[in-house]
DNA sequence: GAAAATATGTGTTATAAAACATTTTTTTTA
DNA sequence: TAAAAAAAATGTTTTATAACACATATTTTC
């Protein structure tokens, strides 16, 4: 029998009021629940690799996950950061393609995988659910297009500032109201911002010297959100 | 009474075997047909602007359209090139947002707009259609993510080569089997490839001197597809 | 707890591509 | 068809950022 913990992870997804599955009928939820698998990933573990075939809809129940693509000479570009209640790899699933990027847990994470056939069965009989899913994807496509422009046109400072704001947006702040609730390596921060690790380090230091942020190892505090937004917008 | 021409443009969309609307019932097609508007745009005309509110699903019946975003300092980045039987602005429609980019006709174009409410009505009652639409969008999201990496990581030569191949892919070749069936300005080519116009011109000349392509004004011929692909892949 | 591996920090150099400046050609308009 | 405007072409300079090199922490592993 599957562990209680796993059932909780799946429950969390199906019954959370903010989940797109929330309005489903009990029968539909049961169909999904009966065809789910939960998995725990340790920090640094690979959830899927570019080229793998999706088997279902991966729902992140807890933890943090980066989705990235390998570019020129194996250089990594982080495409998206996933937070609890988010989907992972759903693009490839719905495009009926193999994964076009890889997913790695940035900290210990629990995912719940809704088996593809069961999900499709429910979606085919529930167009509203499908519409909600589509809305989610349309939203992400907008973010992706915006990111393309930011990453290509903004200068290093603007790109890094945008990444910091993205992290705040995705993971929020700690109780102190300033520390970003995400502890990335400088390398990940660089790969998120399309720059070399050296430049991420350097620019981070500059931001600190300008009192935009505070740095304590991987703990980054936002000291001046307004100014940081201005730096992000300026390019 | 609407012009015959307009009805043909809409018919083209609903009844083409490659259209996602093809498998609809006659009743569903009628619902969409009865709630469509067709418009003709001259070369250079704006179809919609960033910030406008979508009123329906814009289907390109004939012509060529660029979809672009304004970035830092008004610098234009072409996000996508649309060809006949493609949708325009559907992302914003399904995300229920205002347009996040603008669309301009690159040559005289005819579009058929399926009114939002009618479309939603049909989609809500036809999950298969919604799934097909979602597949289309998932596909585009993949392209967008790939483009982000290409545009940020590849060097100028790689980016321009990729753009030329994208144009071949989207619009095909003329009867001679080599001329790209799309006649963009150097500026558009640059905005598609994330570079300055000067650099697009220069790199195009270099490609010609290397016998990768032939240039005759805006008429670009592919002389060595294999090599061009290699240039694109090399970064 | 020493050794190794990994991550962070900083200065220097090299370079790809933007910015700028003209000139020439083509297209549009009057 | 002349004049004006726009697009294309090309050379030169500047600059942002990668690449490189090395020093110093910090974490992991044996």
Short mmCIF file of C-alpha atoms (C1' of nucleotides) in Angstrom, two decimals:
data_model
loop_
_atom_site.label_atom_id
_atom_site.label_comp_id
_atom_site.label_asym_id
_atom_site.label_seq_id
_atom_site.Cartn_x
_atom_site.Cartn_y
_atom_site.Cartn_z
CA UNK A 1 0.00 0.00 0.00
CA UNK A 2 1.20 3.48 -0.86
CA UNK A 3 2.38 5.55 2.05
CA UNK A 4 -0.06 7.91 3.75
CA UNK A 5 2.33 10.72 2.95
CA UNK A 6 1.88 10.12 -0.75
CA UNK A 7 -1.87 10.22 -0.53
CA UNK A 8 -1.64 13.53 1.27
CA UNK A 9 0.53 14.95 -1.52
CA UNK A 10 -2.06 13.99 -4.10
CA UNK A 11 -4.98 15.13 -1.97
CA UNK A 12 -3.29 18.47 -1.63
CA UNK A 13 -3.49 18.91 -5.36
CA UNK A 14 -6.98 17.69 -5.98
CA UNK A 15 -8.65 19.47 -3.09
CA UNK A 16 -6.84 22.76 -2.72
CA UNK A 17 -9.21 25.63 -3.56
CA UNK A 18 -6.59 27.24 -5.79
CA UNK A 19 -6.04 24.04 -7.75
CA UNK A 20 -7.59 23.70 -11.20
CA UNK A 21 -8.83 20.28 -10.05
CA UNK A 22 -10.82 21.69 -7.15
CA UNK A 23 -14.15 22.02 -9.03
CA UNK A 24 -14.06 18.41 -10.26
CA UNK A 25 -16.74 15.94 -9.23
CA UNK A 26 -15.89 13.35 -6.60
CA UNK A 27 -15.98 10.72 -9.29
CA UNK A 28 -13.50 12.58 -11.45
CA UNK A 29 -11.19 13.16 -8.51
CA UNK A 30 -11.37 9.48 -7.64
CA UNK A 31 -10.41 8.58 -11.21
CA UNK A 32 -7.31 10.76 -10.94
CA UNK A 33 -6.52 9.68 -7.39
CA UNK A 34 -6.71 6.01 -8.30
CA UNK A 35 -4.18 6.53 -11.02
CA UNK A 36 -1.50 8.51 -9.32
CA UNK A 37 2.03 7.80 -8.19
CA UNK A 38 3.95 9.91 -5.72
CA UNK A 39 7.70 10.24 -5.61
CA UNK A 40 10.12 11.95 -3.30
CA UNK A 41 13.21 13.57 -4.78
CA UNK A 42 16.26 14.59 -2.79
CA UNK A 43 17.97 17.89 -3.42
CA UNK A 44 19.86 17.72 -6.69
CA UNK A 45 18.00 14.68 -8.02
CA UNK A 46 16.79 14.57 -11.60
CA UNK A 47 13.02 14.37 -12.07
CA UNK A 48 13.24 14.01 -15.82
CA UNK A 49 15.78 14.59 -18.54
CA UNK A 50 15.53 16.17 -21.97
CA UNK A 51 14.31 13.43 -24.32
CA UNK A 52 12.45 11.37 -21.69
CA UNK A 53 8.86 10.45 -22.43
CA UNK A 54 6.19 11.94 -20.15
CA UNK A 55 4.04 9.37 -18.38
CA UNK A 56 1.68 11.74 -16.67
CA UNK A 57 1.14 15.16 -15.22
CA UNK A 58 3.76 15.90 -12.58
CA UNK A 59 2.35 18.03 -9.77
CA UNK A 60 4.78 19.59 -7.32
CA UNK A 61 3.44 19.13 -3.83
CA UNK A 62 6.38 20.48 -1.88
CA UNK A 63 9.88 21.64 -2.64
CA UNK A 64 11.47 23.65 -5.42
CA UNK A 65 12.32 22.54 -8.94
CA UNK A 66 14.25 24.13 -11.79
CA UNK A 67 13.38 23.37 -15.40
CA UNK A 68 16.21 24.05 -17.79
CA UNK A 69 17.48 23.47 -21.29
CA UNK A 70 20.98 22.74 -22.45
CA UNK A 71 22.13 25.24 -25.02
CA UNK A 72 25.31 25.90 -26.94
CA UNK A 73 28.18 23.81 -25.57
CA UNK A 74 26.00 22.36 -22.81
CA UNK A 75 25.43 25.77 -21.27
CA UNK A 76 22.36 25.62 -19.06
CA UNK A 77 19.48 28.07 -19.32
CA UNK A 78 16.84 27.85 -16.62
CA UNK A 79 13.50 28.19 -18.36
CA UNK A 80 11.27 28.16 -15.33
CA UNK A 81 11.26 27.76 -11.55
CA UNK A 82 8.46 25.63 -10.17
CA UNK A 83 6.86 26.03 -6.76
CA UNK A 84 4.31 23.93 -4.84
CA UNK A 85 0.93 23.57 -6.55
CA UNK A 86 2.63 24.03 -9.90
CA UNK A 87 2.91 21.58 -12.77
CA UNK A 88 6.15 20.24 -14.14
CA UNK A 89 6.68 19.00 -17.66
CA UNK A 90 3.06 19.51 -18.65
CA UNK A 91 4.03 21.22 -21.87
CA UNK A 92 5.63 18.09 -23.31
CA UNK A 93 2.72 15.99 -22.07
CA UNK A 94 0.10 18.05 -23.87
CA UNK A 95 2.22 18.58 -26.95
CA UNK A 96 2.62 14.78 -27.03
CA UNK A 97 6.35 15.19 -27.33
CA UNK A 98 9.31 14.03 -25.30
CA UNK A 99 10.55 16.49 -22.72
CA UNK A 100 12.38 19.39 -24.32
CA UNK A 101 14.08 20.29 -21.05
CA UNK A 102 15.20 18.72 -17.80
CA UNK A 103 13.85 19.08 -14.28
CA UNK A 104 16.00 18.92 -11.14
CA UNK A 105 14.92 19.30 -7.52
CA UNK A 106 16.61 22.31 -5.94
CA UNK A 107 15.64 21.01 -2.51
CA UNK A 108 13.92 17.88 -1.21
CA UNK A 109 10.65 17.72 -3.12
CA UNK A 110 7.51 15.61 -3.27
CA UNK A 111 5.69 15.21 -6.55
CA UNK A 112 2.44 13.51 -7.40
CA UNK A 113 2.13 12.14 -10.91
CA UNK A 114 -1.35 11.88 -12.38
CA UNK A 115 -1.27 9.09 -14.92
CA UNK A 116 -1.76 10.37 -18.48
CA UNK A 117 -4.62 8.14 -19.59
CA UNK A 118 -6.73 8.87 -16.52
CA UNK A 119 -6.05 12.59 -16.85
CA UNK A 120 -6.95 12.59 -20.54
CA UNK A 121 -10.11 10.65 -19.80
CA UNK A 122 -11.21 13.26 -17.27
CA UNK A 123 -10.18 16.16 -19.49
CA UNK A 124 -11.99 14.80 -22.51
CA UNK A 125 -15.20 14.63 -20.52
CA UNK A 126 -14.66 17.94 -18.75
CA UNK A 127 -13.99 20.79 -21.16
CA UNK A 128 -13.96 23.35 -18.35
CA UNK A 129 -10.97 21.64 -16.75
CA UNK A 130 -9.25 21.60 -20.12
CA UNK A 131 -10.00 25.29 -20.56
CA UNK A 132 -8.48 26.06 -17.15
CA UNK A 133 -5.39 24.06 -18.05
CA UNK A 134 -5.17 25.92 -21.33
CA UNK A 135 -5.42 29.23 -19.54
CA UNK A 136 -2.47 28.19 -17.38
CA UNK A 137 -0.43 27.29 -20.41
CA UNK A 138 -1.40 30.49 -22.25
CA UNK A 139 -0.18 32.36 -19.23
CA UNK A 140 3.13 30.54 -19.26
CA UNK A 141 3.55 31.21 -22.97
CA UNK A 142 3.18 34.90 -22.23
CA UNK A 143 5.84 34.67 -19.55
CA UNK A 144 8.13 32.77 -21.90
CA UNK A 145 7.78 35.39 -24.64
CA UNK A 146 8.39 38.19 -22.18
CA UNK A 147 11.44 36.38 -20.85
CA UNK A 148 12.84 36.00 -24.34
CA UNK A 149 12.80 39.75 -24.75
CA UNK A 150 14.19 40.43 -21.26
CA UNK A 151 17.01 37.94 -21.55
CA UNK A 152 18.02 39.16 -24.99
CA UNK A 153 17.63 42.89 -24.55
CA UNK A 154 18.29 43.76 -20.92
CA UNK A 155 21.78 44.32 -19.63
CA UNK A 156 23.30 42.17 -16.91
CA UNK A 157 22.02 44.32 -14.06
CA UNK A 158 18.50 44.31 -15.43
CA UNK A 159 18.52 40.57 -16.01
CA UNK A 160 19.77 39.78 -12.53
CA UNK A 161 17.33 42.19 -10.89
CA UNK A 162 14.51 40.57 -12.86
CA UNK A 163 15.59 37.13 -11.69
CA UNK A 164 15.62 38.20 -8.06
CA UNK A 165 12.13 39.64 -8.45
CA UNK A 166 11.03 36.44 -10.18
CA UNK A 167 12.25 34.44 -7.21
CA UNK A 168 10.36 36.69 -4.81
CA UNK A 169 7.28 36.27 -6.97
CA UNK A 170 7.59 32.51 -7.14
CA UNK A 171 8.72 31.64 -3.63
CA UNK A 172 7.90 34.70 -1.58
CA UNK A 173 9.78 36.13 1.38
CA UNK A 174 10.69 34.68 4.77
CA UNK A 175 8.97 35.90 7.94
CA UNK A 176 11.44 38.79 8.21
CA UNK A 177 9.75 40.27 5.15
CA UNK A 178 12.92 40.63 3.14
CA UNK A 179 14.81 37.35 2.72
CA UNK A 180 14.01 35.54 -0.53
CA UNK A 181 12.55 32.14 0.34
CA UNK A 182 14.87 30.41 -2.14
CA UNK A 183 18.53 29.66 -1.70
CA UNK A 184 20.10 29.25 -5.11
CA UNK A 185 23.74 28.78 -5.93
CA UNK A 186 25.40 31.63 -7.76
CA UNK A 187 25.61 29.29 -10.73
CA UNK A 188 21.85 28.67 -10.78
CA UNK A 189 21.24 32.38 -10.40
CA UNK A 190 23.53 32.94 -13.38
CA UNK A 191 21.80 30.25 -15.44
CA UNK A 192 18.46 31.82 -14.65
CA UNK A 193 19.72 35.23 -15.74
CA UNK A 194 21.67 34.26 -18.83
CA UNK A 195 25.10 35.28 -17.62
CA UNK A 196 28.31 33.71 -16.40
CA UNK A 197 28.66 32.76 -12.74
CA UNK A 198 31.41 35.34 -12.33
CA UNK A 199 29.14 38.09 -13.54
CA UNK A 200 26.29 36.96 -11.30
CA UNK A 201 28.64 37.12 -8.30
CA UNK A 202 30.04 40.47 -9.30
CA UNK A 203 26.67 42.05 -10.00
CA UNK A 204 25.22 40.67 -6.80
CA UNK A 205 28.07 42.34 -4.90
CA UNK A 206 27.42 45.59 -6.72
CA UNK A 207 23.73 45.42 -5.78
CA UNK A 208 24.73 44.87 -2.16
CA UNK A 209 27.13 47.82 -2.21
CA UNK A 210 24.28 49.93 -3.58
CA UNK A 211 22.06 48.74 -0.71
CA UNK A 212 19.55 47.19 -3.09
CA UNK A 213 20.03 43.80 -1.47
CA UNK A 214 21.85 42.17 1.43
CA UNK A 215 23.95 39.06 0.97
CA UNK A 216 24.73 36.37 3.54
CA UNK A 217 25.92 33.34 1.63
CA UNK A 218 22.95 32.13 -0.37
CA UNK A 219 20.60 34.16 1.74
CA UNK A 220 19.58 37.21 -0.24
CA UNK A 221 17.55 40.01 1.31
CA UNK A 222 15.60 42.55 -0.67
CA UNK A 223 16.42 45.95 0.83
CA UNK A 224 14.90 48.22 -1.80
CA UNK A 225 12.23 46.56 -3.91
CA UNK A 226 11.30 49.77 -5.73
CA UNK A 227 14.84 50.48 -6.84
CA UNK A 228 15.33 46.84 -7.80
CA UNK A 229 12.23 47.05 -9.98
CA UNK A 230 13.62 50.18 -11.55
CA UNK A 231 16.91 48.42 -12.29
CA UNK A 232 14.95 45.54 -13.80
CA UNK A 233 12.84 47.84 -15.97
CA UNK A 234 15.71 50.00 -17.13
CA UNK A 235 17.18 47.04 -19.01
CA UNK B 1 -24.41 41.01 -46.86
CA UNK B 2 -20.82 40.02 -46.19
CA UNK B 3 -18.72 39.59 -49.28
CA UNK B 4 -18.36 36.15 -50.79
CA UNK B 5 -14.63 36.53 -50.33
CA UNK B 6 -15.03 36.76 -46.58
CA UNK B 7 -17.13 33.64 -46.40
CA UNK B 8 -14.49 31.81 -48.36
CA UNK B 9 -11.80 32.91 -45.92
CA UNK B 10 -13.80 31.51 -43.02
CA UNK B 11 -14.79 28.37 -44.87
CA UNK B 12 -11.14 27.77 -45.59
CA UNK B 13 -10.49 27.57 -41.89
CA UNK B 14 -13.42 25.49 -40.84
CA UNK B 15 -13.25 22.93 -43.62
CA UNK B 16 -9.56 22.46 -44.36
CA UNK B 17 -8.52 18.90 -43.43
CA UNK B 18 -5.47 20.20 -41.60
CA UNK B 19 -7.53 22.65 -39.52
CA UNK B 20 -8.31 21.77 -35.91
CA UNK B 21 -11.93 22.71 -36.73
CA UNK B 22 -12.24 20.12 -39.48
CA UNK B 23 -13.68 17.33 -37.29
CA UNK B 24 -16.43 19.58 -35.86
CA UNK B 25 -20.09 18.78 -36.45
CA UNK B 26 -21.99 20.85 -39.02
CA UNK B 27 -23.88 22.45 -36.18
CA UNK B 28 -20.68 23.48 -34.40
CA UNK B 29 -19.23 24.87 -37.62
CA UNK B 30 -22.40 26.80 -38.23
CA UNK B 31 -22.19 28.33 -34.76
CA UNK B 32 -18.68 29.56 -35.48
CA UNK B 33 -19.49 30.62 -39.03
CA UNK B 34 -22.48 32.65 -37.91
CA UNK B 35 -20.29 34.56 -35.50
CA UNK B 36 -17.32 35.48 -37.60
CA UNK B 37 -15.99 38.68 -39.07
CA UNK B 38 -13.45 38.87 -41.83
CA UNK B 39 -11.02 41.70 -42.38
CA UNK B 40 -8.49 42.54 -45.03
CA UNK B 41 -5.23 44.18 -44.00
CA UNK B 42 -2.86 45.92 -46.36
CA UNK B 43 0.88 45.41 -46.12
CA UNK B 44 2.17 47.23 -43.05
CA UNK B 45 -1.21 47.58 -41.35
CA UNK B 46 -1.61 46.87 -37.66
CA UNK B 47 -3.91 43.96 -36.78
CA UNK B 48 -3.66 44.55 -33.06
CA UNK B 49 -1.42 46.43 -30.66
CA UNK B 50 0.10 45.49 -27.31
CA UNK B 51 -2.56 46.24 -24.70
CA UNK B 52 -5.60 45.79 -26.98
CA UNK B 53 -8.34 43.47 -25.81
CA UNK B 54 -8.92 40.31 -27.86
CA UNK B 55 -12.44 39.97 -29.24
CA UNK B 56 -12.06 36.58 -30.81
CA UNK B 57 -9.76 34.06 -32.39
CA UNK B 58 -7.95 35.61 -35.35
CA UNK B 59 -7.34 33.08 -38.09
CA UNK B 60 -4.95 33.99 -40.87
CA UNK B 61 -6.48 32.96 -44.16
CA UNK B 62 -3.91 34.44 -46.50
CA UNK B 63 -0.85 36.63 -46.21
CA UNK B 64 2.01 36.90 -43.73
CA UNK B 65 1.97 38.43 -40.27
CA UNK B 66 4.68 39.23 -37.75
CA UNK B 67 3.96 39.18 -34.03
CA UNK B 68 6.40 41.21 -31.99
CA UNK B 69 7.05 42.74 -28.62
CA UNK B 70 8.60 46.08 -27.81
CA UNK B 71 11.57 45.70 -25.54
CA UNK B 72 14.16 47.99 -24.00
CA UNK B 73 13.98 51.44 -25.58
CA UNK B 74 11.24 50.39 -28.00
CA UNK B 75 13.50 47.84 -29.65
CA UNK B 76 11.36 45.32 -31.50
CA UNK B 77 11.71 41.57 -31.06
CA UNK B 78 9.70 39.42 -33.44
CA UNK B 79 8.24 36.62 -31.37
CA UNK B 80 6.60 34.66 -34.13
CA UNK B 81 5.85 34.68 -37.84
CA UNK B 82 2.37 33.57 -38.79
CA UNK B 83 1.40 31.85 -42.01
CA UNK B 84 -1.99 30.93 -43.52
CA UNK B 85 -4.05 28.50 -41.44
CA UNK B 86 -2.32 29.79 -38.32
CA UNK B 87 -3.82 31.60 -35.37
CA UNK B 88 -2.88 35.10 -34.30
CA UNK B 89 -3.20 36.45 -30.79
CA UNK B 90 -4.77 33.27 -29.43
CA UNK B 91 -2.47 33.24 -26.44
CA UNK B 92 -3.92 36.45 -25.01
CA UNK B 93 -7.44 35.26 -25.80
CA UNK B 94 -7.07 32.02 -23.85
CA UNK B 95 -5.07 33.61 -21.04
CA UNK B 96 -7.90 36.14 -20.79
CA UNK B 97 -5.41 38.96 -20.93
CA UNK B 98 -4.85 41.90 -23.20
CA UNK B 99 -2.44 41.33 -26.04
CA UNK B 100 1.15 41.20 -24.83
CA UNK B 101 2.49 41.87 -28.30
CA UNK B 102 1.51 43.50 -31.56
CA UNK B 103 0.65 42.02 -34.96
CA UNK B 104 1.40 43.66 -38.28
CA UNK B 105 0.69 42.36 -41.78
CA UNK B 106 3.92 41.87 -43.71
CA UNK B 107 1.95 41.67 -46.93
CA UNK B 108 -1.72 42.02 -47.85
CA UNK B 109 -3.53 39.58 -45.59
CA UNK B 110 -7.03 38.29 -44.98
CA UNK B 111 -8.05 37.23 -41.50
CA UNK B 112 -11.21 35.65 -40.21
CA UNK B 113 -12.11 36.40 -36.60
CA UNK B 114 -14.17 33.81 -34.75
CA UNK B 115 -16.11 35.64 -32.07
CA UNK B 116 -14.96 34.71 -28.57
CA UNK B 117 -18.30 33.74 -27.03
CA UNK B 118 -19.26 31.43 -29.89
CA UNK B 119 -15.82 29.83 -29.84
CA UNK B 120 -15.94 29.30 -26.09
CA UNK B 121 -19.41 27.83 -26.36
CA UNK B 122 -18.20 25.27 -28.90
CA UNK B 123 -15.01 24.55 -26.98
CA UNK B 124 -16.84 24.04 -23.72
CA UNK B 125 -19.02 21.44 -25.35
CA UNK B 126 -16.22 19.84 -27.34
CA UNK B 127 -13.27 18.86 -25.18
CA UNK B 128 -11.49 17.24 -28.12
CA UNK B 129 -11.32 20.57 -29.91
CA UNK B 130 -10.00 22.17 -26.75
CA UNK B 131 -7.38 19.44 -26.45
CA UNK B 132 -6.27 20.02 -30.03
CA UNK B 133 -6.01 23.73 -29.37
CA UNK B 134 -4.02 23.02 -26.23
CA UNK B 135 -1.68 20.78 -28.17
CA UNK B 136 -1.08 23.66 -30.59
CA UNK B 137 -0.27 25.99 -27.74
CA UNK B 138 1.96 23.45 -25.99
CA UNK B 139 3.84 23.17 -29.21
CA UNK B 140 4.28 26.89 -29.45
CA UNK B 141 5.47 27.08 -25.86
CA UNK B 142 8.17 24.57 -26.75
CA UNK B 143 9.22 26.70 -29.69
CA UNK B 144 9.26 29.80 -27.51
CA UNK B 145 11.48 28.16 -24.90
CA UNK B 146 13.84 26.86 -27.56
CA UNK B 147 13.97 30.30 -29.12
CA UNK B 148 14.86 31.87 -25.78
CA UNK B 149 17.93 29.66 -25.59
CA UNK B 150 18.90 30.18 -29.23
CA UNK B 151 18.52 33.93 -29.12
CA UNK B 152 20.48 34.25 -25.90
CA UNK B 153 23.24 31.72 -26.50
CA UNK B 154 23.92 31.53 -30.22
CA UNK B 155 26.23 33.96 -31.91
CA UNK B 156 25.05 36.27 -34.66
CA UNK B 157 25.76 33.82 -37.46
CA UNK B 158 23.88 31.04 -35.72
CA UNK B 159 20.93 33.29 -34.95
CA UNK B 160 20.61 34.57 -38.49
CA UNK B 161 20.98 31.08 -39.97
CA UNK B 162 18.27 29.86 -37.62
CA UNK B 163 15.96 32.68 -38.70
CA UNK B 164 16.45 31.87 -42.37
CA UNK B 165 15.64 28.22 -41.67
CA UNK B 166 12.61 29.31 -39.65
CA UNK B 167 11.36 31.30 -42.64
CA UNK B 168 11.83 28.31 -44.94
CA UNK B 169 9.96 26.19 -42.42
CA UNK B 170 7.11 28.66 -42.07
CA UNK B 171 6.67 29.87 -45.63
CA UNK B 172 8.45 27.31 -47.75
CA UNK B 173 10.37 27.83 -50.98
CA UNK B 174 9.33 29.20 -54.36
CA UNK B 175 8.99 26.91 -57.39
CA UNK B 176 12.72 27.21 -58.07
CA UNK B 177 13.28 25.13 -54.94
CA UNK B 178 15.62 27.61 -53.31
CA UNK B 179 14.10 31.09 -52.93
CA UNK B 180 12.54 31.69 -49.53
CA UNK B 181 8.85 32.45 -50.01
CA UNK B 182 9.05 35.49 -47.73
CA UNK B 183 10.52 38.87 -48.52
CA UNK B 184 11.45 40.58 -45.29
CA UNK B 185 13.26 43.85 -44.86
CA UNK B 186 16.72 43.61 -43.35
CA UNK B 187 15.28 45.33 -40.31
CA UNK B 188 12.62 42.65 -39.82
CA UNK B 189 15.23 39.96 -40.35
CA UNK B 190 17.33 41.66 -37.66
CA UNK B 191 14.38 41.95 -35.28
CA UNK B 192 13.64 38.29 -35.78
CA UNK B 193 17.25 37.36 -35.03
CA UNK B 194 17.94 39.70 -32.13
CA UNK B 195 20.60 41.81 -33.76
CA UNK B 196 21.03 45.27 -35.26
CA UNK B 197 20.07 45.88 -38.87
CA UNK B 198 23.70 46.57 -39.72
CA UNK B 199 24.75 43.20 -38.43
CA UNK B 200 21.95 41.41 -40.26
CA UNK B 201 23.09 43.04 -43.52
CA UNK B 202 26.74 42.27 -42.86
CA UNK B 203 26.15 38.66 -41.88
CA UNK B 204 23.83 38.12 -44.83
CA UNK B 205 26.62 39.35 -47.13
CA UNK B 206 29.08 37.02 -45.45
CA UNK B 207 26.71 34.08 -45.94
CA UNK B 208 26.44 35.02 -49.62
CA UNK B 209 30.22 35.23 -49.99
CA UNK B 210 30.45 31.76 -48.45
CA UNK B 211 27.88 30.51 -50.97
CA UNK B 212 25.45 29.51 -48.24
CA UNK B 213 22.80 31.79 -49.72
CA UNK B 214 22.21 34.04 -52.71
CA UNK B 215 20.94 37.57 -52.32
CA UNK B 216 18.95 39.61 -54.79
CA UNK B 217 17.37 42.47 -52.87
CA UNK B 218 14.91 40.90 -50.47
CA UNK B 219 14.96 37.68 -52.42
CA UNK B 220 17.07 35.19 -50.52
CA UNK B 221 18.00 31.84 -52.00
CA UNK B 222 19.16 28.87 -49.96
CA UNK B 223 22.21 27.46 -51.73
CA UNK B 224 23.47 25.06 -49.09
CA UNK B 225 20.82 24.00 -46.60
CA UNK B 226 23.09 21.47 -44.87
CA UNK B 227 25.82 24.01 -44.20
CA UNK B 228 23.26 26.58 -43.10
CA UNK B 229 21.88 24.06 -40.61
CA UNK B 230 25.39 23.45 -39.37
CA UNK B 231 25.93 27.20 -38.89
CA UNK B 232 22.64 27.37 -37.02
CA UNK B 233 23.53 24.43 -34.76
CA UNK B 234 27.05 25.57 -34.06
CA UNK B 235 25.72 28.55 -32.16
"C1'" DG C 1 39.64 15.95 10.93
"C1'" DA C 2 42.49 15.94 6.78
"C1'" DA C 3 42.02 15.87 1.92
"C1'" DA C 4 39.42 16.65 -1.95
"C1'" DA C 5 35.95 18.72 -4.25
"C1'" DT C 6 32.96 22.35 -4.96
"C1'" DA C 7 31.49 27.09 -4.60
"C1'" DT C 8 32.57 31.87 -4.19
"C1'" DG C 9 35.14 36.01 -5.07
"C1'" DT C 10 38.17 39.23 -7.82
"C1'" DG C 11 41.33 41.08 -11.17
"C1'" DT C 12 42.78 41.05 -16.21
"C1'" DT C 13 42.29 40.28 -21.06
"C1'" DA C 14 39.90 39.31 -25.23
"C1'" DT C 15 36.08 39.73 -28.25
"C1'" DA C 16 31.48 39.78 -30.15
"C1'" DA C 17 28.32 42.86 -31.18
"C1'" DA C 18 26.33 47.44 -30.47
"C1'" DA C 19 26.75 52.17 -31.54
"C1'" DC C 20 27.94 55.59 -34.58
"C1'" DA C 21 28.93 57.72 -38.97
"C1'" DT C 22 28.58 57.97 -43.92
"C1'" DT C 23 27.63 56.59 -48.48
"C1'" DT C 24 24.97 54.38 -51.90
"C1'" DT C 25 20.87 52.40 -53.62
"C1'" DT C 26 16.03 51.82 -53.90
"C1'" DT C 27 11.40 53.21 -53.24
"C1'" DT C 28 7.91 56.53 -52.58
"C1'" DT C 29 5.81 60.81 -53.25
"C1'" DA C 30 4.85 65.15 -55.13
"C1'" DT D 1 10.91 62.84 -63.50
"C1'" DA D 2 12.82 65.30 -59.75
"C1'" DA D 3 12.96 65.45 -54.85
"C1'" DA D 4 12.46 63.31 -50.63
"C1'" DA D 5 12.37 59.46 -47.83
"C1'" DA D 6 13.49 54.98 -46.68
"C1'" DA D 7 16.35 50.99 -46.98
"C1'" DA D 8 20.70 48.83 -47.69
"C1'" DA D 9 25.61 48.72 -47.41
"C1'" DT D 10 30.07 49.43 -45.22
"C1'" DG D 11 33.83 51.22 -42.40
"C1'" DT D 12 35.27 52.67 -37.56
"C1'" DT D 13 34.91 53.06 -32.61
"C1'" DT D 14 33.22 51.75 -28.30
"C1'" DT D 15 31.55 48.74 -24.85
"C1'" DA D 16 29.33 45.06 -22.40
"C1'" DT D 17 30.26 40.78 -21.18
"C1'" DA D 18 32.52 36.36 -21.83
"C1'" DA D 19 36.74 34.02 -21.10
"C1'" DC D 20 40.58 33.22 -18.45
"C1'" DA D 21 43.37 32.95 -14.38
"C1'" DC D 22 43.87 32.53 -9.76
"C1'" DA D 23 42.80 33.11 -4.68
"C1'" DT D 24 39.95 31.95 -0.90
"C1'" DA D 25 36.22 30.05 1.25
"C1'" DT D 26 32.95 26.33 2.24
"C1'" DT D 27 31.14 21.82 1.90
"C1'" DT D 28 31.62 16.98 1.16
"C1'" DT D 29 33.85 12.70 1.55
"C1'" DC D 30 36.79 9.30 3.11
#
